[in-house]
Amino acid sequence: MSKRLLTSLSIALAVAGGALVSCSHNDGAEGTIVTRNDFENVQGWGGSNDASITTEQAHSGKYSLKVGPQNEYGYTYVQTLGQMSTARVKKLTVSGWAWLPDKGATAQIVVSIAHSADKGSPVFYGSFTLPDEVKKYKSWQQISHTFTLPDSVQATNQLKCYLWRTSTNVTAYVDDFTLSVSN
């Protein structure tokens, strides 16, 4: 009987400990985390040949995402909203760390939602410029931005989130990227 009680207590403590660990650190994320990427895991997932994955700068680990003269767009996260949440997504928060060499780096993080993968007509488009979030250059700065989505978004809509160089050729880096949703 005491061995059974000890086993039950051990399981309960393990579950409670796991719940505490999962709730204790959100890196600026708001809501339910959908994806977190430090760009170490992109290697082998089709990203290893992507010029936007680099070892030039990294907030954590060895890799980060970059845009610059050789690449206008960074590695893109693509998912249908219904696979991100069972409830209607009302808000989407993008957070992570950015490194900019100077104010000339006008890169943006873009959130684009289309009707579907087949029907690319837009339902929502939003972006934020990294220099608006980064106040100190040549060091990693935490960034976070929440988008309020229109009532017209549906579970079948396809979301794309990516780093875009915009009009300048100045290199910008992002690492430890998190995308979360609120219902």
PDB file of C-alpha atoms in Angstrom:
ATOM      1  CA  MET A   1       0.000   0.000   0.000  1.00  0.00           C
ATOM      2  CA  SER A   2       2.755   2.524   0.865  1.00  0.00           C
ATOM      3  CA  LYS A   3       4.656   1.673  -2.330  1.00  0.00           C
ATOM      4  CA  ARG A   4       1.502   2.422  -4.348  1.00  0.00           C
ATOM      5  CA  LEU A   5       0.993   5.711  -2.495  1.00  0.00           C
ATOM      6  CA  LEU A   6       4.634   6.660  -3.084  1.00  0.00           C
ATOM      7  CA  THR A   7       4.279   5.905  -6.813  1.00  0.00           C
ATOM      8  CA  SER A   8       1.084   8.008  -7.023  1.00  0.00           C
ATOM      9  CA  LEU A   9       2.754  10.900  -5.215  1.00  0.00           C
ATOM     10  CA  SER A  10       5.788  10.694  -7.525  1.00  0.00           C
ATOM     11  CA  ILE A  11       3.560  10.842 -10.600  1.00  0.00           C
ATOM     12  CA  ALA A  12       1.571  13.762  -9.180  1.00  0.00           C
ATOM     13  CA  LEU A  13       4.768  15.686  -8.366  1.00  0.00           C
ATOM     14  CA  ALA A  14       6.186  15.022 -11.837  1.00  0.00           C
ATOM     15  CA  VAL A  15       2.995  16.284 -13.502  1.00  0.00           C
ATOM     16  CA  ALA A  16       2.854  19.365 -11.258  1.00  0.00           C
ATOM     17  CA  GLY A  17       6.537  20.075 -11.844  1.00  0.00           C
ATOM     18  CA  GLY A  18       6.066  19.806 -15.609  1.00  0.00           C
ATOM     19  CA  ALA A  19       3.129  22.200 -15.450  1.00  0.00           C
ATOM     20  CA  LEU A  20       5.167  24.714 -13.455  1.00  0.00           C
ATOM     21  CA  VAL A  21       8.088  24.524 -15.864  1.00  0.00           C
ATOM     22  CA  SER A  22       5.856  24.989 -18.908  1.00  0.00           C
ATOM     23  CA  CYS A  23       4.167  28.051 -17.372  1.00  0.00           C
ATOM     24  CA  SER A  24       7.199  29.706 -15.865  1.00  0.00           C
ATOM     25  CA  HIS A  25       8.919  31.129 -18.969  1.00  0.00           C
ATOM     26  CA  ASN A  26       7.195  32.822 -21.883  1.00  0.00           C
ATOM     27  CA  ASP A  27       9.870  35.027 -23.537  1.00  0.00           C
ATOM     28  CA  GLY A  28       7.395  37.866 -24.085  1.00  0.00           C
ATOM     29  CA  ALA A  29       4.837  35.519 -25.626  1.00  0.00           C
ATOM     30  CA  GLU A  30       1.196  36.243 -24.891  1.00  0.00           C
ATOM     31  CA  GLY A  31      -1.357  33.414 -25.036  1.00  0.00           C
ATOM     32  CA  THR A  32      -0.752  29.830 -26.132  1.00  0.00           C
ATOM     33  CA  ILE A  33       2.625  29.234 -27.782  1.00  0.00           C
ATOM     34  CA  VAL A  34       2.175  27.773 -31.267  1.00  0.00           C
ATOM     35  CA  THR A  35       5.823  27.547 -32.273  1.00  0.00           C
ATOM     36  CA  ARG A  36       9.186  28.431 -30.813  1.00  0.00           C
ATOM     37  CA  ASN A  37      12.305  28.282 -32.942  1.00  0.00           C
ATOM     38  CA  ASP A  38      15.905  29.059 -32.083  1.00  0.00           C
ATOM     39  CA  PHE A  39      16.803  28.092 -35.678  1.00  0.00           C
ATOM     40  CA  GLU A  40      18.983  25.220 -34.485  1.00  0.00           C
ATOM     41  CA  ASN A  41      16.094  22.862 -35.352  1.00  0.00           C
ATOM     42  CA  VAL A  42      15.641  24.225 -38.876  1.00  0.00           C
ATOM     43  CA  GLN A  43      18.735  22.316 -39.928  1.00  0.00           C
ATOM     44  CA  GLY A  44      17.491  19.091 -41.501  1.00  0.00           C
ATOM     45  CA  TRP A  45      13.916  20.401 -41.872  1.00  0.00           C
ATOM     46  CA  GLY A  46      14.541  21.875 -45.292  1.00  0.00           C
ATOM     47  CA  GLY A  47      16.151  25.019 -43.884  1.00  0.00           C
ATOM     48  CA  SER A  48      19.779  23.949 -44.143  1.00  0.00           C
ATOM     49  CA  ASN A  49      19.977  25.175 -47.741  1.00  0.00           C
ATOM     50  CA  ASP A  50      18.099  28.385 -46.953  1.00  0.00           C
ATOM     51  CA  ALA A  51      20.459  31.380 -47.166  1.00  0.00           C
ATOM     52  CA  SER A  52      18.539  33.099 -44.362  1.00  0.00           C
ATOM     53  CA  ILE A  53      19.821  30.587 -41.759  1.00  0.00           C
ATOM     54  CA  THR A  54      23.242  31.765 -40.576  1.00  0.00           C
ATOM     55  CA  THR A  55      25.982  31.353 -37.986  1.00  0.00           C
ATOM     56  CA  GLU A  56      27.153  34.995 -38.323  1.00  0.00           C
ATOM     57  CA  GLN A  57      25.198  36.105 -35.215  1.00  0.00           C
ATOM     58  CA  ALA A  58      23.158  34.124 -32.680  1.00  0.00           C
ATOM     59  CA  HIS A  59      21.321  35.026 -29.497  1.00  0.00           C
ATOM     60  CA  SER A  60      21.347  31.425 -28.332  1.00  0.00           C
ATOM     61  CA  GLY A  61      22.946  28.361 -29.834  1.00  0.00           C
ATOM     62  CA  LYS A  62      24.772  28.578 -33.126  1.00  0.00           C
ATOM     63  CA  TYR A  63      22.156  29.688 -35.693  1.00  0.00           C
ATOM     64  CA  SER A  64      19.850  32.640 -36.308  1.00  0.00           C
ATOM     65  CA  LEU A  65      17.698  33.985 -39.113  1.00  0.00           C
ATOM     66  CA  LYS A  66      18.968  36.845 -41.291  1.00  0.00           C
ATOM     67  CA  VAL A  67      17.940  39.044 -44.166  1.00  0.00           C
ATOM     68  CA  GLY A  68      20.321  41.254 -46.103  1.00  0.00           C
ATOM     69  CA  PRO A  69      21.758  41.948 -49.552  1.00  0.00           C
ATOM     70  CA  GLN A  70      21.666  38.264 -50.599  1.00  0.00           C
ATOM     71  CA  ASN A  71      18.208  37.448 -49.250  1.00  0.00           C
ATOM     72  CA  GLU A  72      15.169  39.693 -49.063  1.00  0.00           C
ATOM     73  CA  TYR A  73      12.994  37.199 -47.157  1.00  0.00           C
ATOM     74  CA  GLY A  74      13.782  34.950 -44.211  1.00  0.00           C
ATOM     75  CA  TYR A  75      12.704  31.385 -43.546  1.00  0.00           C
ATOM     76  CA  THR A  76       8.895  31.408 -43.295  1.00  0.00           C
ATOM     77  CA  TYR A  77       6.560  29.787 -40.775  1.00  0.00           C
ATOM     78  CA  VAL A  78       3.415  28.504 -42.595  1.00  0.00           C
ATOM     79  CA  GLN A  79       0.374  26.961 -40.900  1.00  0.00           C
ATOM     80  CA  THR A  80      -3.424  26.992 -41.085  1.00  0.00           C
ATOM     81  CA  LEU A  81      -5.094  28.764 -38.177  1.00  0.00           C
ATOM     82  CA  GLY A  82      -7.167  25.668 -37.391  1.00  0.00           C
ATOM     83  CA  GLN A  83      -3.979  23.699 -36.723  1.00  0.00           C
ATOM     84  CA  MET A  84      -2.741  26.444 -34.404  1.00  0.00           C
ATOM     85  CA  SER A  85      -5.865  26.592 -32.227  1.00  0.00           C
ATOM     86  CA  THR A  86      -9.217  24.828 -31.920  1.00  0.00           C
ATOM     87  CA  ALA A  87     -10.919  28.151 -31.071  1.00  0.00           C
ATOM     88  CA  ARG A  88     -11.047  31.260 -33.277  1.00  0.00           C
ATOM     89  CA  VAL A  89      -7.733  33.108 -33.064  1.00  0.00           C
ATOM     90  CA  LYS A  90      -8.285  36.716 -31.976  1.00  0.00           C
ATOM     91  CA  LYS A  91      -4.716  37.813 -31.289  1.00  0.00           C
ATOM     92  CA  LEU A  92      -1.332  36.711 -32.529  1.00  0.00           C
ATOM     93  CA  THR A  93       1.874  37.635 -30.683  1.00  0.00           C
ATOM     94  CA  VAL A  94       5.300  37.506 -32.314  1.00  0.00           C
ATOM     95  CA  SER A  95       8.303  37.748 -30.005  1.00  0.00           C
ATOM     96  CA  GLY A  96      11.998  36.993 -30.084  1.00  0.00           C
ATOM     97  CA  TRP A  97      15.369  38.697 -30.172  1.00  0.00           C
ATOM     98  CA  ALA A  98      16.712  41.020 -32.888  1.00  0.00           C
ATOM     99  CA  TRP A  99      20.216  42.248 -33.717  1.00  0.00           C
ATOM    100  CA  LEU A 100      20.599  45.292 -35.969  1.00  0.00           C
ATOM    101  CA  PRO A 101      23.890  46.928 -36.966  1.00  0.00           C
ATOM    102  CA  ASP A 102      22.393  50.451 -37.173  1.00  0.00           C
ATOM    103  CA  LYS A 103      19.196  52.407 -37.865  1.00  0.00           C
ATOM    104  CA  GLY A 104      19.572  51.674 -41.584  1.00  0.00           C
ATOM    105  CA  ALA A 105      18.321  48.116 -40.986  1.00  0.00           C
ATOM    106  CA  THR A 106      14.625  48.619 -41.704  1.00  0.00           C
ATOM    107  CA  ALA A 107      13.685  44.925 -41.643  1.00  0.00           C
ATOM    108  CA  GLN A 108      10.156  43.968 -40.653  1.00  0.00           C
ATOM    109  CA  ILE A 109       8.424  40.941 -39.233  1.00  0.00           C
ATOM    110  CA  VAL A 110       5.349  40.223 -41.339  1.00  0.00           C
ATOM    111  CA  VAL A 111       2.182  38.303 -40.509  1.00  0.00           C
ATOM    112  CA  SER A 112       0.084  37.500 -43.570  1.00  0.00           C
ATOM    113  CA  ILE A 113      -3.160  35.505 -43.523  1.00  0.00           C
ATOM    114  CA  ALA A 114      -4.683  34.259 -46.779  1.00  0.00           C
ATOM    115  CA  HIS A 115      -7.989  32.483 -47.405  1.00  0.00           C
ATOM    116  CA  SER A 116      -6.148  29.184 -47.970  1.00  0.00           C
ATOM    117  CA  ALA A 117      -2.994  27.711 -49.468  1.00  0.00           C
ATOM    118  CA  ASP A 118      -4.822  27.407 -52.816  1.00  0.00           C
ATOM    119  CA  LYS A 119      -6.652  30.735 -52.674  1.00  0.00           C
ATOM    120  CA  GLY A 120      -4.027  33.333 -51.803  1.00  0.00           C
ATOM    121  CA  SER A 121      -6.327  36.341 -51.513  1.00  0.00           C
ATOM    122  CA  PRO A 122      -5.538  38.213 -48.281  1.00  0.00           C
ATOM    123  CA  VAL A 123      -7.658  38.187 -45.136  1.00  0.00           C
ATOM    124  CA  PHE A 124      -5.113  40.052 -42.972  1.00  0.00           C
ATOM    125  CA  TYR A 125      -1.695  41.666 -43.375  1.00  0.00           C
ATOM    126  CA  GLY A 126       0.316  43.200 -40.567  1.00  0.00           C
ATOM    127  CA  SER A 127       3.943  43.992 -39.860  1.00  0.00           C
ATOM    128  CA  PHE A 128       6.211  45.818 -37.475  1.00  0.00           C
ATOM    129  CA  THR A 129       9.562  47.404 -38.194  1.00  0.00           C
ATOM    130  CA  LEU A 130      12.462  46.147 -36.078  1.00  0.00           C
ATOM    131  CA  PRO A 131      14.060  49.592 -35.515  1.00  0.00           C
ATOM    132  CA  ASP A 132      10.792  50.640 -33.826  1.00  0.00           C
ATOM    133  CA  GLU A 133      11.407  47.884 -31.239  1.00  0.00           C
ATOM    134  CA  VAL A 134      15.237  47.947 -31.047  1.00  0.00           C
ATOM    135  CA  LYS A 135      16.727  50.912 -29.226  1.00  0.00           C
ATOM    136  CA  LYS A 136      20.331  49.739 -28.980  1.00  0.00           C
ATOM    137  CA  TYR A 137      22.343  48.624 -31.996  1.00  0.00           C
ATOM    138  CA  LYS A 138      24.952  45.864 -32.303  1.00  0.00           C
ATOM    139  CA  SER A 139      23.444  43.918 -29.406  1.00  0.00           C
ATOM    140  CA  TRP A 140      20.549  41.516 -29.028  1.00  0.00           C
ATOM    141  CA  GLN A 141      17.310  43.248 -28.050  1.00  0.00           C
ATOM    142  CA  GLN A 142      14.051  41.553 -27.113  1.00  0.00           C
ATOM    143  CA  ILE A 143      11.133  42.302 -29.444  1.00  0.00           C
ATOM    144  CA  SER A 144       7.419  41.605 -29.133  1.00  0.00           C
ATOM    145  CA  HIS A 145       4.343  42.707 -31.018  1.00  0.00           C
ATOM    146  CA  THR A 146       0.697  41.638 -30.761  1.00  0.00           C
ATOM    147  CA  PHE A 147      -1.627  41.728 -33.767  1.00  0.00           C
ATOM    148  CA  THR A 148      -5.403  41.878 -33.277  1.00  0.00           C
ATOM    149  CA  LEU A 149      -6.991  39.821 -36.035  1.00  0.00           C
ATOM    150  CA  PRO A 150     -10.268  40.726 -37.755  1.00  0.00           C
ATOM    151  CA  ASP A 151     -13.445  38.752 -37.082  1.00  0.00           C
ATOM    152  CA  SER A 152     -13.266  37.485 -40.677  1.00  0.00           C
ATOM    153  CA  VAL A 153     -10.359  35.056 -39.978  1.00  0.00           C
ATOM    154  CA  GLN A 154     -11.347  31.393 -40.115  1.00  0.00           C
ATOM    155  CA  ALA A 155      -9.764  28.063 -39.169  1.00  0.00           C
ATOM    156  CA  THR A 156      -9.105  27.277 -42.855  1.00  0.00           C
ATOM    157  CA  ASN A 157      -7.048  30.457 -43.382  1.00  0.00           C
ATOM    158  CA  GLN A 158      -3.304  30.061 -43.930  1.00  0.00           C
ATOM    159  CA  LEU A 159      -0.866  32.114 -41.860  1.00  0.00           C
ATOM    160  CA  LYS A 160       2.633  33.037 -42.993  1.00  0.00           C
ATOM    161  CA  CYS A 161       5.090  34.762 -40.673  1.00  0.00           C
ATOM    162  CA  TYR A 162       8.496  35.869 -41.913  1.00  0.00           C
ATOM    163  CA  LEU A 163      11.346  38.368 -41.673  1.00  0.00           C
ATOM    164  CA  TRP A 164      11.511  40.825 -44.599  1.00  0.00           C
ATOM    165  CA  ARG A 165      14.456  43.070 -45.473  1.00  0.00           C
ATOM    166  CA  THR A 166      12.207  45.762 -47.065  1.00  0.00           C
ATOM    167  CA  SER A 167      13.981  48.418 -49.120  1.00  0.00           C
ATOM    168  CA  THR A 168      17.511  48.520 -47.669  1.00  0.00           C
ATOM    169  CA  ASN A 169      20.417  46.143 -48.104  1.00  0.00           C
ATOM    170  CA  VAL A 170      21.429  46.303 -44.429  1.00  0.00           C
ATOM    171  CA  THR A 171      21.572  42.902 -42.721  1.00  0.00           C
ATOM    172  CA  ALA A 172      19.257  42.179 -39.775  1.00  0.00           C
ATOM    173  CA  TYR A 173      19.100  39.089 -37.540  1.00  0.00           C
ATOM    174  CA  VAL A 174      16.325  37.442 -35.480  1.00  0.00           C
ATOM    175  CA  ASP A 175      16.662  34.521 -33.074  1.00  0.00           C
ATOM    176  CA  ASP A 176      14.654  32.634 -30.449  1.00  0.00           C
ATOM    177  CA  PHE A 177      11.432  33.358 -32.292  1.00  0.00           C
ATOM    178  CA  THR A 178       8.055  32.624 -30.660  1.00  0.00           C
ATOM    179  CA  LEU A 179       4.578  32.788 -32.157  1.00  0.00           C
ATOM    180  CA  SER A 180       1.569  32.533 -29.831  1.00  0.00           C
ATOM    181  CA  VAL A 181      -2.193  32.882 -30.155  1.00  0.00           C
ATOM    182  CA  SER A 182      -4.976  34.137 -27.889  1.00  0.00           C
ATOM    183  CA  ASN A 183      -8.644  33.276 -28.286  1.00  0.00           C
TER     184      ASN A 183
END
